Tab-separated table of C-alpha atoms in Angstrom:
chain	number	residue	atom	x	y	z
K	1	MET	CA	68.810	126.825	42.021
K	2	ALA	CA	70.953	128.829	44.535
K	3	VAL	CA	73.413	129.206	47.346
K	4	TYR	CA	72.842	130.567	50.632
K	5	ARG	CA	73.617	131.596	54.116
K	6	ASP	CA	71.905	128.793	56.357
K	7	LYS	CA	69.913	130.303	58.553
K	8	TRP	CA	67.704	127.056	59.797
K	9	ASN	CA	66.448	127.118	62.970
K	10	GLY	CA	67.716	130.807	63.789
K	11	TYR	CA	71.079	129.817	62.853
K	12	THR	CA	73.343	132.907	61.111
K	13	GLY	CA	76.777	131.593	61.628
K	14	ASN	CA	79.181	131.470	58.902
K	15	SER	CA	77.470	128.163	57.135
K	16	TRP	CA	76.119	127.880	53.761
K	17	ARG	CA	73.659	125.766	51.826
K	18	VAL	CA	72.916	124.322	48.724
K	19	ALA	CA	69.269	124.343	47.210
K	20	CYS	CA	68.957	123.275	43.760
K	21	TYR	CA	66.143	121.263	41.062
K	22	TYR	CA	67.253	118.489	39.062
K	23	THR	CA	65.125	116.065	36.811
K	24	ASN	CA	65.313	112.422	37.851
K	25	TRP	CA	65.279	109.414	35.959
K	26	LYS	CA	61.416	109.358	35.705
K	27	GLY	CA	61.488	112.682	34.351
K	28	GLU	CA	60.118	114.455	37.197
K	29	ARG	CA	61.488	117.519	38.903
K	30	VAL	CA	62.962	117.007	41.931
K	31	LYS	CA	64.443	119.575	44.987
K	32	HIS	CA	68.072	118.901	46.440
K	33	GLU	CA	69.368	120.373	49.662
K	34	LYS	CA	72.796	120.077	51.536
K	35	ARG	CA	73.820	122.125	54.443
K	36	GLY	CA	77.249	122.686	56.524
K	37	PHE	CA	79.461	124.139	53.897
K	38	SER	CA	81.826	126.280	55.488
K	39	THR	CA	82.558	128.689	52.591
K	40	LYS	CA	80.131	129.935	49.447
K	41	LYS	CA	82.958	128.508	47.400
K	42	GLU	CA	82.710	125.222	49.111
K	43	ALA	CA	78.806	125.232	48.409
K	44	LEU	CA	79.132	126.523	44.471
K	45	ALA	CA	81.589	123.268	43.990
K	46	TYR	CA	79.392	121.208	45.367
K	47	GLU	CA	76.133	122.234	43.397
K	48	ARG	CA	78.015	122.568	40.117
K	49	GLU	CA	79.574	118.767	40.576
K	50	PHE	CA	75.886	117.571	41.651
K	51	LEU	CA	73.737	118.744	38.874
K	52	ALA	CA	76.731	117.842	36.420
K	53	LYS	CA	76.050	114.055	38.158
K	54	MET	CA	72.291	114.383	37.860
K	55	ARG	CA	72.456	115.292	33.948
K	56	LYS	CA	75.242	112.783	33.398
K	57	ASP	CA	77.867	115.399	31.907
K	58	VAL	CA	80.935	113.939	31.182
K	59	LYS	CA	82.651	117.288	32.400
K	60	MET	CA	81.487	115.503	35.952
K	61	GLY	CA	84.860	114.843	38.035
K	62	PHE	CA	86.265	111.651	37.740
K	63	SER	CA	85.724	110.683	41.532
K	64	SER	CA	81.868	111.603	40.871
K	65	PHE	CA	81.722	109.684	38.136
K	66	ILE	CA	83.310	106.560	40.203
K	67	ASP	CA	80.202	106.638	42.068
K	68	CYS	CA	77.868	106.960	39.474
K	69	TYR	CA	79.448	103.739	37.716
K	70	LEU	CA	79.695	101.638	41.018
K	71	ASN	CA	75.836	102.379	41.987
K	72	ASP	CA	75.263	101.219	38.326
K	73	VAL	CA	76.842	98.048	38.202
K	74	ARG	CA	76.174	96.940	42.346
K	75	PRO	CA	72.668	95.588	41.312
K	76	GLN	CA	74.133	93.112	38.657
K	77	LEU	CA	77.451	91.674	40.611
K	78	LYS	CA	77.828	89.584	43.501
K	79	GLU	CA	78.554	91.114	46.878
K	80	THR	CA	82.230	89.227	46.606
K	81	THR	CA	82.891	90.510	42.885
K	82	MET	CA	81.857	94.296	44.275
K	83	ALA	CA	83.638	94.549	47.233
K	84	HIS	CA	86.910	93.433	44.849
K	85	LYS	CA	86.367	95.949	42.185
K	86	GLU	CA	85.825	98.543	45.307
K	87	ASN	CA	89.040	97.762	46.799
K	88	ILE	CA	91.178	98.044	43.490
K	89	ILE	CA	89.086	101.248	42.174
K	90	ASN	CA	89.354	103.250	45.862
K	91	THR	CA	93.271	101.740	46.479
K	92	HIS	CA	95.082	102.131	43.165
K	93	ILE	CA	92.358	104.559	40.685
K	94	ARG	CA	90.498	106.936	42.276
K	95	PRO	CA	93.407	108.879	44.598
K	96	TYR	CA	95.277	108.999	41.004
K	97	PHE	CA	92.466	110.786	39.202
K	98	GLU	CA	90.263	112.191	41.526
K	99	GLN	CA	91.283	115.974	40.716
K	100	LYS	CA	90.187	115.544	36.856
K	101	SER	CA	86.874	115.471	35.059
K	102	LEU	CA	85.900	112.660	33.427
K	103	SER	CA	86.385	113.863	29.796
K	104	GLY	CA	89.363	115.495	30.727
K	105	ILE	CA	91.638	112.383	31.238
K	106	THR	CA	93.930	111.924	28.420
K	107	ALA	CA	95.831	109.009	27.087
K	108	ILE	CA	99.180	110.357	28.229
K	109	ASP	CA	97.429	110.749	31.689
K	110	ILE	CA	96.636	106.797	31.646
K	111	LEU	CA	100.404	106.392	30.490
K	112	GLN	CA	101.674	107.984	33.466
K	113	TRP	CA	99.266	106.155	36.100
K	114	GLN	CA	100.443	103.030	34.053
K	115	ASN	CA	104.141	103.976	34.682
K	116	GLU	CA	103.593	105.100	38.515
K	117	LEU	CA	102.109	101.591	39.179
K	118	LEU	CA	104.949	99.460	37.144
K	119	SER	CA	107.591	101.680	39.120
K	120	SER	CA	105.793	101.420	42.312
K	121	ARG	CA	107.758	98.676	44.729
K	122	ASP	CA	107.260	97.529	48.645
K	123	GLU	CA	110.002	97.676	51.254
K	124	ASP	CA	111.502	94.397	50.064
K	125	GLY	CA	111.687	95.772	46.348
K	126	LYS	CA	109.381	93.847	45.122
K	127	GLY	CA	106.495	95.141	42.338
K	128	TYR	CA	103.270	94.161	41.885
K	129	ALA	CA	102.768	90.853	39.854
K	130	PRO	CA	102.033	91.003	36.213
K	131	THR	CA	98.385	89.477	36.813
K	132	PHE	CA	97.380	92.182	39.580
K	133	LEU	CA	98.474	94.936	37.151
K	134	ARG	CA	96.330	93.452	34.350
K	135	THR	CA	93.324	93.550	37.096
K	136	ILE	CA	94.124	96.945	37.863
K	137	GLN	CA	94.161	98.111	34.311
K	138	ASN	CA	90.553	95.929	33.292
K	139	GLN	CA	88.890	97.699	35.996
K	140	LEU	CA	89.863	101.386	34.805
K	141	ASN	CA	88.924	100.024	31.499
K	142	ALA	CA	85.693	99.043	32.510
K	143	ILE	CA	84.828	102.544	33.930
K	144	PHE	CA	85.908	104.123	30.938
K	145	ASN	CA	83.813	101.725	28.479
K	146	HIS	CA	80.620	102.305	31.158
K	147	ALA	CA	81.186	106.132	30.733
K	148	VAL	CA	81.174	105.624	26.774
K	149	LYS	CA	78.514	103.200	26.436
K	150	TYR	CA	75.823	105.087	29.270
K	151	TYR	CA	77.189	108.286	29.678
K	152	ASP	CA	78.199	109.690	26.337
K	153	LEU	CA	81.933	109.799	26.542
K	154	PRO	CA	82.976	110.185	23.256
K	155	LYS	CA	85.910	107.746	23.383
K	156	SER	CA	88.064	106.112	26.022
K	157	PRO	CA	91.356	107.472	26.863
K	158	CYS	CA	92.430	103.736	27.533
K	159	ASP	CA	92.062	102.585	23.717
K	160	ALA	CA	94.991	104.828	23.005
K	161	THR	CA	97.428	102.926	25.215
K	162	LYS	CA	98.730	99.237	25.795
K	163	LYS	CA	97.021	97.283	28.494
K	164	MET	CA	99.709	97.161	31.259
K	165	GLY	CA	100.440	93.442	32.821
K	166	THR	CA	99.315	90.194	31.381
K	167	SER	CA	96.159	88.039	32.091
K	168	LYS	CA	97.937	84.716	32.686
K	169	ASN	CA	100.817	83.730	34.907
K	170	ALA	CA	104.496	82.925	33.255
K	171	GLU	CA	104.360	79.578	35.276
K	172	MET	CA	101.369	77.485	36.569
K	173	LEU	CA	102.443	76.101	40.427
K	174	PHE	CA	101.192	72.862	41.452
K	175	TRP	CA	102.241	70.122	43.473
K	176	THR	CA	102.881	66.565	42.537
K	177	LYS	CA	101.379	63.665	44.741
K	178	GLN	CA	104.810	63.106	46.218
K	179	GLU	CA	105.009	66.942	47.079
K	180	TYR	CA	101.864	66.662	48.671
K	181	GLN	CA	102.636	63.759	50.589
K	182	LYS	CA	105.678	65.180	52.296
K	183	PHE	CA	103.632	68.328	52.884
K	184	SER	CA	100.970	66.561	54.236
K	185	ASN	CA	103.054	64.718	56.706
K	186	GLU	CA	104.141	68.195	58.281
K	187	MET	CA	100.480	68.833	58.586
K	188	LYS	CA	99.571	65.901	60.948
K	189	GLU	CA	100.824	67.677	64.356
K	190	LYS	CA	97.847	70.154	63.672
K	191	PRO	CA	94.593	68.306	63.033
K	192	ILE	CA	92.321	71.169	61.960
K	193	SER	CA	95.064	72.010	59.339
K	194	TYR	CA	95.919	68.610	58.098
K	195	TYR	CA	92.007	67.615	57.262
K	196	ALA	CA	91.283	70.718	55.683
K	197	PHE	CA	94.434	70.855	53.660
K	198	GLN	CA	93.334	66.810	52.585
K	199	VAL	CA	89.883	68.181	51.399
K	200	LEU	CA	91.196	70.812	49.537
K	201	TYR	CA	94.150	68.963	47.736
K	202	TRP	CA	91.865	65.339	47.135
K	203	THR	CA	88.785	67.255	45.958
K	204	GLY	CA	90.035	70.291	44.176
K	205	ILE	CA	87.361	72.955	45.908
K	206	ARG	CA	87.953	76.570	46.237
K	207	VAL	CA	89.067	78.244	49.498
K	208	GLY	CA	85.840	79.686	50.101
K	209	GLU	CA	84.078	76.108	49.487
K	210	LEU	CA	86.228	74.629	52.188
K	211	LEU	CA	85.464	77.156	54.754
K	212	ALA	CA	81.744	77.063	54.222
K	213	LEU	CA	81.357	73.394	54.693
K	214	THR	CA	79.155	72.008	57.468
K	215	LYS	CA	78.659	68.519	58.530
K	216	GLU	CA	75.775	67.865	56.499
K	217	ASP	CA	77.259	68.297	53.405
K	218	PHE	CA	79.376	65.337	54.003
K	219	ASP	CA	77.553	62.121	52.948
K	220	LEU	CA	80.258	59.666	54.294
K	221	GLU	CA	78.152	56.506	53.542
K	222	ASN	CA	77.792	57.372	50.026
K	223	ARG	CA	81.165	58.853	49.519
K	224	LYS	CA	79.740	62.175	48.371
K	225	LEU	CA	80.331	65.649	49.089
K	226	ARG	CA	77.841	68.968	48.394
K	227	ILE	CA	79.193	72.203	47.346
K	228	ASN	CA	76.643	74.801	47.470
K	229	LYS	CA	77.801	77.688	49.549
K	230	ASN	CA	81.103	79.756	49.688
K	231	TYR	CA	82.571	81.793	52.955
K	232	GLN	CA	83.849	85.212	52.642
K	233	VAL	CA	84.864	88.126	54.542
K	234	ILE	CA	83.414	91.780	53.405
K	235	LYS	CA	84.542	94.670	54.858
K	236	GLY	CA	85.460	92.748	58.376
K	237	VAL	CA	81.843	91.131	57.949
K	238	GLU	CA	81.879	86.937	57.958
K	239	LYS	CA	79.259	86.128	55.297
K	240	ILE	CA	77.848	82.452	53.750
K	241	LEU	CA	77.116	83.522	50.402
K	242	THR	CA	76.183	81.509	47.066
K	243	PRO	CA	79.015	79.963	45.311
K	244	LYS	CA	80.986	81.463	42.619
K	245	SER	CA	78.373	80.363	39.359
K	246	MET	CA	75.707	78.313	38.706
K	247	LYS	CA	78.388	75.295	37.553
K	248	SER	CA	79.940	75.323	41.226
K	249	ILE	CA	76.733	74.288	42.563
K	250	ARG	CA	77.690	70.739	42.225
K	251	VAL	CA	77.860	66.668	44.321
K	252	ILE	CA	81.103	65.429	44.118
K	253	ASP	CA	82.274	61.792	44.495
K	254	ILE	CA	85.150	61.510	47.089
K	255	PRO	CA	87.558	58.743	47.854
K	256	LYS	CA	86.939	56.173	51.015
K	257	SER	CA	90.144	57.031	52.455
K	258	LEU	CA	88.974	60.437	52.677
K	259	CYS	CA	85.643	59.639	54.055
K	260	ASP	CA	87.192	57.425	56.566
K	261	GLU	CA	89.566	60.453	57.865
K	262	MET	CA	86.789	63.107	57.791
K	263	GLU	CA	84.886	60.641	59.773
K	264	GLU	CA	87.868	60.404	62.176
K	265	TYR	CA	87.610	64.346	62.037
K	266	PHE	CA	84.114	64.558	62.923
K	267	ASP	CA	84.706	62.267	65.582
K	268	SER	CA	87.213	64.562	67.208
K	269	LEU	CA	85.257	67.806	66.993
K	270	TYR	CA	83.373	68.865	70.022
K	271	LYS	CA	79.644	69.483	70.286
K	272	VAL	CA	79.207	70.193	66.392
K	273	ASP	CA	75.856	70.172	64.832
K	274	ASP	CA	75.259	69.138	61.079
K	275	LYS	CA	74.699	72.731	60.277
K	276	SER	CA	78.092	74.295	62.086
K	277	ARG	CA	81.168	74.962	59.945
K	278	ILE	CA	83.473	72.200	60.511
K	279	PHE	CA	87.001	74.370	59.652
K	280	VAL	CA	86.505	77.382	61.568
K	281	VAL	CA	89.691	79.163	60.314
K	282	THR	CA	90.709	82.252	58.155
K	283	LYS	CA	92.269	82.157	54.772
K	284	SER	CA	95.315	83.979	56.727
K	285	TYR	CA	95.880	80.971	58.781
K	286	LEU	CA	95.627	78.647	56.135
K	287	HIS	CA	98.457	80.903	54.231
K	288	HIS	CA	100.616	80.568	57.166
K	289	GLU	CA	100.039	76.644	57.646
K	290	MET	CA	101.200	76.722	53.844
K	291	ASN	CA	104.239	78.752	54.291
K	292	ARG	CA	105.050	76.713	57.163
K	293	GLY	CA	104.382	73.249	55.827
K	294	ALA	CA	105.843	73.914	52.811
K	295	LYS	CA	108.998	75.231	54.577
K	296	ALA	CA	109.171	72.325	56.799
K	297	ALA	CA	109.092	69.559	53.761
K	298	GLY	CA	111.307	70.829	51.736
K	299	VAL	CA	109.000	71.707	48.659
K	300	LYS	CA	108.461	74.843	46.698
K	301	ARG	CA	105.852	77.165	48.065
K	302	ILE	CA	102.805	77.214	46.026
K	303	ARG	CA	99.452	79.463	46.962
K	304	ILE	CA	96.372	77.730	48.458
K	305	HIS	CA	94.602	78.144	44.957
K	306	ASP	CA	97.207	75.997	43.278
K	307	LEU	CA	95.957	72.915	45.418
K	308	ARG	CA	93.139	73.064	43.019
K	309	HIS	CA	95.473	72.970	39.941
K	310	SER	CA	97.376	70.071	41.782
K	311	ASN	CA	93.969	68.378	41.962
K	312	CYS	CA	93.366	69.288	38.359
K	313	ALA	CA	96.857	67.663	37.145
K	314	LEU	CA	96.404	64.590	39.391
K	315	LEU	CA	93.131	64.036	37.274
K	316	ILE	CA	94.667	64.742	33.819
K	317	ASP	CA	97.688	62.172	34.837
K	318	LEU	CA	95.196	59.521	35.725
K	319	GLY	CA	93.428	60.133	32.177
K	320	TYR	CA	90.293	62.195	32.710
K	321	SER	CA	89.422	64.564	30.002
K	322	PRO	CA	88.766	67.999	30.327
K	323	VAL	CA	84.874	67.582	30.108
K	324	GLN	CA	84.986	65.107	33.068
K	325	ILE	CA	87.523	67.609	35.349
K	326	ALA	CA	85.536	70.406	34.645
K	327	GLU	CA	82.180	68.994	36.143
K	328	ARG	CA	83.915	67.853	39.015
K	329	LEU	CA	85.825	71.259	39.926
K	330	GLY	CA	82.683	73.665	38.594
K	331	HIS	CA	84.739	74.954	35.548
K	332	GLU	CA	84.165	74.983	32.324
K	333	SER	CA	85.482	72.560	29.898
K	334	SER	CA	87.451	75.308	27.920
K	335	THR	CA	88.840	76.678	30.735
K	336	ILE	CA	90.510	73.441	31.704
K	337	THR	CA	91.468	72.854	28.151
K	338	GLU	CA	93.412	76.287	27.760
K	339	ARG	CA	94.729	76.492	31.333
K	340	TYR	CA	96.454	73.123	31.305
K	341	ALA	CA	96.577	72.065	27.710
K	342	HIS	CA	100.778	71.825	28.741
K	343	LEU	CA	99.880	68.990	31.248
K	344	TYR	CA	98.475	66.867	28.223
K	345	PRO	CA	101.686	65.909	26.022
K	346	SER	CA	100.485	62.165	25.232
K	347	VAL	CA	97.188	64.080	24.101
K	348	GLN	CA	99.460	66.531	21.838
K	349	GLN	CA	101.544	63.361	20.742
K	350	GLU	CA	98.531	61.253	19.706
K	351	MET	CA	97.057	64.049	17.454
K	352	ALA	CA	100.172	64.577	15.573
K	353	GLU	CA	100.533	61.372	14.965
K	354	LYS	CA	96.618	61.025	13.811
K	355	LEU	CA	97.619	63.670	11.506
K	356	ASP	CA	100.453	62.389	10.122
K	357	GLN	CA	98.541	59.151	9.163
K	358	ALA	CA	95.638	61.140	7.745
K	359	PHE	CA	98.228	63.223	5.796
K	360	LYS	CA	100.007	59.745	4.250
K	361	GLU	CA	96.229	58.204	3.409
K	362	THR	CA	95.835	61.469	1.350
K	363	GLY	CA	98.969	61.061	-0.561
K	364	GLU	CA	98.347	57.472	-1.542
K	365	GLU	CA	94.808	58.909	-2.742
K	366	ILE	CA	96.555	60.993	-5.119
K	367	ASP	CA	99.247	58.291	-6.366
K	368	GLU	CA	96.301	56.054	-6.925
K	369	ASP	CA	94.645	58.502	-9.232
């Protein structure tokens, strides 16, 4: 292993190259070369970092370990999940720690990183949402946990610090049926917006599922809607992917009134075949329309995803159970119970009354004895 002045093809200028050997995961000795370094110092630094990386040495640079981590997990994650992970890591984690080694990061470094994110403000004076801060924190934890599990890092520096942010929003926002009706009336001047929001509200599907819908996904005669794909834009490229999870692949029954409206919408489309996307808009467009419609209707602003919450709240109000709702929305029933428990006051009251009855019956049994 060595660093040389590069004389490749007779070139004798001020350029350096690295030539070194390492043992790969098969136990084979492999030669590695890298050219184009402007100084010997730069070449030596590269060689040292490369060999540390190949040996899984915890003294490697943190940025190099991030590359190892991403390469390790990439084959096991969905493309959308991976893109989201890379964006958060490269924006909020790598720049802060990239000058440090993996083993050199301490609990106080983590604390100072947290404080910087907590104090960060945009031009309007707003900080990061608590749920987003928790998402960033979870990504850093995942990196160090991976290092502990697979690279023999003795301990994660995150263990000594409290997690920043929160995993839940302080308040779950949704529209009542009356609020949504006010909003939808404002959408009617733009048919594509109106019909898109009608599908979102009355079916509770995800926005990626909406944007992937084709004409053949609708069976209007039998009032069925098939969900089996997901539209995403990853690094500027439009993609049709598989849904979020296996439970997300489903066929749901839809109201006759929505079927009638979708038939009207299909008739208005020009030369759309069965396999063409029927809502050729972006998430950004829908966000803009949500802002416009909410303001015009005088209702509170909610996120597009909150239309899914709105549909769930409506189904709860209509008396359906978490298991029934979860099957329709492509969720786990436990998730529905956890997130929407506060919308089941009658159920909670019924539980208390039955417990009270059981308590009284227990007392009567004791008196009889």
